[in-house]
Coordinates of C-alpha atoms and ligand atoms in Angstrom, one line a residue:
X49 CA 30.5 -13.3 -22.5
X50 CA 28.9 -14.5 -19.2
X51 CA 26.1 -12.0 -19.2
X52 CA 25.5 -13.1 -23.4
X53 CA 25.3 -17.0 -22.0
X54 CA 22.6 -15.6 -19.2
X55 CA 20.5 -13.9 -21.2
X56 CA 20.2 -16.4 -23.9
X57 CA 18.9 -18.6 -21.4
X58 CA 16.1 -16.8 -20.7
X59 CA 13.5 -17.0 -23.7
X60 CA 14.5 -21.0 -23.3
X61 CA 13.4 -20.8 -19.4
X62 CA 10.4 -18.9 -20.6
X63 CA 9.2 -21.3 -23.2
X64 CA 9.3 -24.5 -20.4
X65 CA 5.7 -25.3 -19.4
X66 CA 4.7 -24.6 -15.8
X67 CA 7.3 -20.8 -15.6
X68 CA 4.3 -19.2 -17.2
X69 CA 1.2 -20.9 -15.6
X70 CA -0.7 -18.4 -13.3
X71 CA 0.1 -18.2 -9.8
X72 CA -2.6 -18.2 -6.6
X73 CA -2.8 -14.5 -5.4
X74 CA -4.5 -13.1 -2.3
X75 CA -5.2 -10.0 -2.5
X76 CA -5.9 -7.9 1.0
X77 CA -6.7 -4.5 -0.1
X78 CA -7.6 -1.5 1.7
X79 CA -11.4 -0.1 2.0
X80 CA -12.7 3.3 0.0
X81 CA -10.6 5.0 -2.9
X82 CA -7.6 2.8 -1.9
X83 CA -9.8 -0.5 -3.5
X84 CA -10.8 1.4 -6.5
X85 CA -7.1 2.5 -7.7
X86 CA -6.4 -1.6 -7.0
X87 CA -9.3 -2.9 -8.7
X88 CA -8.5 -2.5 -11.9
X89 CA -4.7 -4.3 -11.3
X90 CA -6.5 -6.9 -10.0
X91 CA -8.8 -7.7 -12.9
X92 CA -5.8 -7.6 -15.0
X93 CA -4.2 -9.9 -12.8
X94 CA -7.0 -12.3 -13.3
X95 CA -7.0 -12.0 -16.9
X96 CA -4.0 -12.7 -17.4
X97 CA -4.5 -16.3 -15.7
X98 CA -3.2 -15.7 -12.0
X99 CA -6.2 -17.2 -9.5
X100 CA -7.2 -14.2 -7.6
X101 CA -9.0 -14.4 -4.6
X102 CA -9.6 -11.1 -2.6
X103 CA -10.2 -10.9 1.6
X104 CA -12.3 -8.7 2.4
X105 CA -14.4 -8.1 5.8
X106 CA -18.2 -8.8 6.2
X107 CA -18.7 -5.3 6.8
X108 CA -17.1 -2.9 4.1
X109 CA -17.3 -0.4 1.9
X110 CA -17.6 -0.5 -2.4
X111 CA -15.9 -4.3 -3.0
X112 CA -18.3 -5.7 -5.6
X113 CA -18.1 -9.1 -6.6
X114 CA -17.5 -10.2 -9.8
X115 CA -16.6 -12.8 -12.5
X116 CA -13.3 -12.2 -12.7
X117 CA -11.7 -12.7 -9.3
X118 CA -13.2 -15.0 -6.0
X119 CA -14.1 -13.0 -2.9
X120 CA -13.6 -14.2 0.4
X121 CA -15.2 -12.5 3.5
X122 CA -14.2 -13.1 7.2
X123 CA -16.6 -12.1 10.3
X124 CA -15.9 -8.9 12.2
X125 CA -17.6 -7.4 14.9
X126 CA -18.4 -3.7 14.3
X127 CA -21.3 -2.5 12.9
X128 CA -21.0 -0.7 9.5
X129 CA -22.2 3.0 11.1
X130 CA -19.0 2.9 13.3
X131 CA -17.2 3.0 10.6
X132 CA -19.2 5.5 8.7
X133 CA -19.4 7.8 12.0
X134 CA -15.6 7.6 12.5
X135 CA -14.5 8.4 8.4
X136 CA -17.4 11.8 8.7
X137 CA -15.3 12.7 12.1
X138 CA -12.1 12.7 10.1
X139 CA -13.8 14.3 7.1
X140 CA -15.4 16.9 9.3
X141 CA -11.6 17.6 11.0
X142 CA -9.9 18.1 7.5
X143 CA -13.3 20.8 7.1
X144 CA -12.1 22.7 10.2
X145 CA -9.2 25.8 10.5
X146 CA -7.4 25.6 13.1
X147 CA -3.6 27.1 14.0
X148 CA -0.7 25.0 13.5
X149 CA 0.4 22.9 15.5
X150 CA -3.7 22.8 17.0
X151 CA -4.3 21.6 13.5
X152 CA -1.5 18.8 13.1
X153 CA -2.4 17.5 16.8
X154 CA -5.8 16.7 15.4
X155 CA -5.1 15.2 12.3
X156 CA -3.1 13.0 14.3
X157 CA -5.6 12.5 16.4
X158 CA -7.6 11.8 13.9
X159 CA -5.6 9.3 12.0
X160 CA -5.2 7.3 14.9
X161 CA -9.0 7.3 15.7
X162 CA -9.7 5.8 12.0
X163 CA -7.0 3.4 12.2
X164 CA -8.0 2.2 15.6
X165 CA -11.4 1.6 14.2
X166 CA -10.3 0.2 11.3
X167 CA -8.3 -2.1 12.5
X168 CA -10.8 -3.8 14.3
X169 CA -11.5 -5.6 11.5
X170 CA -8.0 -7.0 11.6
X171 CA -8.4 -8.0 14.9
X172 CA -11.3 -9.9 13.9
X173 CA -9.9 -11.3 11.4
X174 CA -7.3 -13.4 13.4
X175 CA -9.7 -14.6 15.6
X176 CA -11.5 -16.6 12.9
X177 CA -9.9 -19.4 13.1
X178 CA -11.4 -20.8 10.4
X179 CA -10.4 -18.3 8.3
X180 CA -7.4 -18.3 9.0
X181 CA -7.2 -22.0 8.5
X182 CA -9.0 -21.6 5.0
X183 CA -6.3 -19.0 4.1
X184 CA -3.2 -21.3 5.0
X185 CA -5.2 -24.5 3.3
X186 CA -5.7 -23.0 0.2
X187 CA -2.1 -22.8 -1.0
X188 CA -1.0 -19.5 -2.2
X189 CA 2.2 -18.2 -3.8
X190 CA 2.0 -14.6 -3.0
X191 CA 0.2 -11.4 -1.4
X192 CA -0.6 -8.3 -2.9
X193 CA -2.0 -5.7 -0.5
X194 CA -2.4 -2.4 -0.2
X195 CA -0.4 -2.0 3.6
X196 CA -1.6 1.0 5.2
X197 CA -3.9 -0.6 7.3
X198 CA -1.2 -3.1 7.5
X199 CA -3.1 -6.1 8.0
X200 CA -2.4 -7.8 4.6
X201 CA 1.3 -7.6 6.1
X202 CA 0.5 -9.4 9.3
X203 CA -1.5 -11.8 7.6
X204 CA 1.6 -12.2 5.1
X205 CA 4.0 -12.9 8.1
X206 CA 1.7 -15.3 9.9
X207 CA 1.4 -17.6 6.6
X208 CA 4.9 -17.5 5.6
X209 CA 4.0 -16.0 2.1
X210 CA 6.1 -13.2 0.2
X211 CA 4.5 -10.4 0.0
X212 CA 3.8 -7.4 -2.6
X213 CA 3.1 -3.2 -1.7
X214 CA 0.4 -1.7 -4.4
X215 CA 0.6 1.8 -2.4
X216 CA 0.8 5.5 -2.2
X217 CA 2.7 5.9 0.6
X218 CA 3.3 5.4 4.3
X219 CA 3.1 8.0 6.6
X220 CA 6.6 9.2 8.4
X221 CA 8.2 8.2 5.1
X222 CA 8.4 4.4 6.6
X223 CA 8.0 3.1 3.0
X224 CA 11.5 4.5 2.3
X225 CA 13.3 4.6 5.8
X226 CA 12.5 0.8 6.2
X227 CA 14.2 -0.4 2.4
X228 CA 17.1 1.8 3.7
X229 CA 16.8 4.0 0.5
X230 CA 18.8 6.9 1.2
X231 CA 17.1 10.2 2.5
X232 CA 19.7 12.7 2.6
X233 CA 18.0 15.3 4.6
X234 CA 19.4 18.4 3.0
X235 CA 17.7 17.6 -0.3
X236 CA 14.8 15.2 0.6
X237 CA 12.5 17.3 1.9
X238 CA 9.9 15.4 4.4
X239 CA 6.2 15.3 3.8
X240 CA 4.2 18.0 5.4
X241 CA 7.2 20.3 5.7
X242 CA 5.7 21.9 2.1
X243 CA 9.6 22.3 1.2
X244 CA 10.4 21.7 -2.4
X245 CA 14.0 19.7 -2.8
X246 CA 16.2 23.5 -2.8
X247 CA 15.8 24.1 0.7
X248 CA 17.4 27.2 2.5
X249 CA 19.8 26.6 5.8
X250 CA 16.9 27.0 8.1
X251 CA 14.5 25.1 5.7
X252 CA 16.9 22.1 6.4
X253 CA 16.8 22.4 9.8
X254 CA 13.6 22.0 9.8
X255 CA 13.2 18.9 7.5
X256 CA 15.9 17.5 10.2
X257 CA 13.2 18.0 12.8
X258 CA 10.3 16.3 11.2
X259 CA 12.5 13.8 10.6
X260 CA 13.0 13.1 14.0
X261 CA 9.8 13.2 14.9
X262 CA 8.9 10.6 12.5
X263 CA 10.8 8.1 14.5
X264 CA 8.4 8.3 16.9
X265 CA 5.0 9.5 15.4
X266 CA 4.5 5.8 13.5
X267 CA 5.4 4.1 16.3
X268 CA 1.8 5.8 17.9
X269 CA 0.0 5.9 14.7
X270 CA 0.5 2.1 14.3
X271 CA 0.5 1.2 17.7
X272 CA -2.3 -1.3 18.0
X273 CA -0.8 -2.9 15.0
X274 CA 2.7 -3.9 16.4
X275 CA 0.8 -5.2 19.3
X276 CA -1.3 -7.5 17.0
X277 CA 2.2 -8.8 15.4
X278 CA 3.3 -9.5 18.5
X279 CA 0.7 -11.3 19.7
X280 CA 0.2 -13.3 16.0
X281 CA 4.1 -13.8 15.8
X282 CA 5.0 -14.4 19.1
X283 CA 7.8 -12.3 18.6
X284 CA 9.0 -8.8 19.2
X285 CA 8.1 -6.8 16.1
X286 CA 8.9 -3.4 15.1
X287 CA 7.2 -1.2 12.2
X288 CA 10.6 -2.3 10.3
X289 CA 10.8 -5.6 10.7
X290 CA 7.2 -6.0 9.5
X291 CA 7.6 -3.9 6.3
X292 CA 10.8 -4.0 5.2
X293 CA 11.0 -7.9 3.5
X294 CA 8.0 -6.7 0.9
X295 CA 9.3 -8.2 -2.2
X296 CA 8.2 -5.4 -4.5
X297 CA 6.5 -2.1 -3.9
X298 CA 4.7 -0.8 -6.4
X299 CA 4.4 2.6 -5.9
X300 CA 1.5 4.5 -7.4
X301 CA 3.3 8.1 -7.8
X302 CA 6.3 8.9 -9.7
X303 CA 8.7 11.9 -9.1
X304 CA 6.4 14.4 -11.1
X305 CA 4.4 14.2 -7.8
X306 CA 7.2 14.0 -5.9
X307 CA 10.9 14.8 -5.7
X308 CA 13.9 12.7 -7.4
X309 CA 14.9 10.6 -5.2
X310 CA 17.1 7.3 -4.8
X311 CA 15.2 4.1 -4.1
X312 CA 15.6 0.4 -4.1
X313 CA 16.2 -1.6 -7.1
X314 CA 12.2 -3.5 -6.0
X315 CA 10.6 -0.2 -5.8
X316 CA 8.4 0.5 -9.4
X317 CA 7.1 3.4 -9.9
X318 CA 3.4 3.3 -11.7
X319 CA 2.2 7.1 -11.4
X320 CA -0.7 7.8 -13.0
X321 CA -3.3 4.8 -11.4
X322 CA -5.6 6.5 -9.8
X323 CA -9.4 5.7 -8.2
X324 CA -10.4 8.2 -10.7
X325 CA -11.2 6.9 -14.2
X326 CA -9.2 8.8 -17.2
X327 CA -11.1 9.4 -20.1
X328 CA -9.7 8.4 -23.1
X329 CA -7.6 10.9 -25.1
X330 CA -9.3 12.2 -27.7
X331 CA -9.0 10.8 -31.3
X332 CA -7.4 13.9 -32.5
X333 CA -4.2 13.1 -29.6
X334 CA -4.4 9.6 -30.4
X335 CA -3.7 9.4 -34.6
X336 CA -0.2 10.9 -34.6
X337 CA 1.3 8.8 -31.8
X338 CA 0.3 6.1 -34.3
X339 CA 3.5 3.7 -34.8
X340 CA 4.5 3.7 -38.4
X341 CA 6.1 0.4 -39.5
X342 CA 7.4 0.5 -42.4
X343 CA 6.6 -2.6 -44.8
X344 CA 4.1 -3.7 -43.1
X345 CA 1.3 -1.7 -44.6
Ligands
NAG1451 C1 -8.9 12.8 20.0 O1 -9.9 12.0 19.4 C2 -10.8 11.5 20.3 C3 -11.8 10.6 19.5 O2 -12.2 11.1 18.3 C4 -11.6 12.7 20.9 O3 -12.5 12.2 21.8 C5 -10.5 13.6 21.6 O4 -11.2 14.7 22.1 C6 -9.5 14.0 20.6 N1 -8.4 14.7 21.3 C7 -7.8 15.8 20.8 C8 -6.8 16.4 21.6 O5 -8.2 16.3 19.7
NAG1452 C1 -0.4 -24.1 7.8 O1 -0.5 -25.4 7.5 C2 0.7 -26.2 7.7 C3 0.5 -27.5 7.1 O2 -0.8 -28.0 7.3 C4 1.2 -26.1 9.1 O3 2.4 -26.8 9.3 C5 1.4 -24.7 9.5 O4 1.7 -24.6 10.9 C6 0.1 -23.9 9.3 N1 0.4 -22.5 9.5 C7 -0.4 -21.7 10.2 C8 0.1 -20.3 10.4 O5 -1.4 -22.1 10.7

């Protein structure tokens, strides 16, 4: 009976004037193949009458401007062949054989070297002020970013604003160790440990040690970034405490990627955006899937 009164409210709460008006959206999205898979969700967004303005830095890669959503662009400091040296070093590293663990060390390495880099640009980014002062004057209801870079979450802290995930992951599985989804380690097996979700005795042990040395590993990765949060905050911050109030995460895999797994009730699953365009099926697929309703002929 209660649920039946509820959910007849609803349509009424739909039809009032101002529920449905578009809200003000920043968008901080991440450089490179990351932006492309986003793009499109942001035009949509636009479309559909939300006020979409994207951040980007001076000094990036493949963000186009066009009609349908504002760009804003705040001054950073490096030159654009720093960051074109630093993504061919990383390139060059996944190029190379080397033994295990040589070859993890490196990526590592690696990882952190681009993120360093790229995080410059966050750095710069908080100290313009007047950016920063543009950004809090201008209103908005939400953010939508893509967090690996995790500057869209800083910036998302600083202004007081919920915040939104469009992603494909974390690394050190931090995107479901920080909603507390459950990870039972017997049947979750970790990324990189190239265990399917049947895992033998010693296969488990194993995932049990990645696992704890992802405690640690993100902690390096995204060192310079808790020390920006910090600083911006004026608070202690840990990788968990900046990540895990993200209203939604939309996840851009689903478990025919991945394993079955449990998640949170604001995790969505939206497999199948990708930076690469699908064609369209051809017309032969298309016909038959062809809804048939009757009568209305
Ligand atoms: C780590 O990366 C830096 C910068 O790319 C490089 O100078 C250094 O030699 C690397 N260290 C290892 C152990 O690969
Ligand atoms: C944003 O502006 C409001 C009101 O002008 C002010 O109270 C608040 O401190 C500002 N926040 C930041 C992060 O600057």
């Amino acid at each position: 009976m209660a649920l039946r009164l509820c959910c007849a409210w609803i349509p009424i709460l739909l039809l009032l004037p101002g529920l449905l008006d578009g809200g003000k959206l920043l968008v901080v999205p991440m450089v490179g193949s990351h932006w492309l898979s986003m793009k499109d969700v942001v035009e949509e967004l636009s479309q559909r009458g939300h006020e979409v303005v994207v951040l980007v830095p001076e000094v990036t890669w493949l963000i186009e401007t066009t009609q349908n959503y504002k760009v804003v662009t705040h001054p950073v400091s490096q030159p654009l062949e720093e960051l074109d040296n630093v993504f061919r070093e990383y390139v060059a590293l996944h190029l190379t054989e080397k033994p295990f663990p040589l070859n993890a060390l490196a990526m590592y390495n690696a990882s952190v070297h681009v993120f360093s880099t790229f995080f410059g640009q966050c750095k710069d980014l908080f100290r313009s002020q007047e950016t920063l002062r543009f950004l809090n004057q201008s209103g908005f209801d939400a953010i939508l970013t893509d967090p690996l870079f995790m500057c869209g979450t800083i910036l998302a802290h600083h202004l007081s604003l919920p915040f939104a995930y469009f992603m494909r992951g974390f690394p050190c599985d931090l995107h479901f160790s920080a909603p507390q989804s459950p990870s039972p380690l017997s049947y979750i097996p970790r990324l990189f440990s190239f265990n399917s979700d049947r895992m033998t005795f010693f296969q488990r042990v194993e995932n049990a040690l990645i696992s704890l040395l992802e405690l640690d590993y993100c902690n390096g990765y995204y060192a310079e970034a808790l020390k920006l949060s910090s600083e911006v905050l004026q608070r202690d911050v840990s990788l968990t405490d900046l990540v895990n109030s993200a209203a939604v995460w939309i996840l851009r895999f689903d478990f025919v990627f991945e394993y079955p797994r449990p998640v949170m009730p604001n995790m969505v699953f939206v497999g199948g955006i990708n930076c690469a365009k699908g064609k369209p099926l051809p017309k032969a697929y298309e016909e038959p899937s062809k809804p048939v309703i009757k009568g209305k002929e």
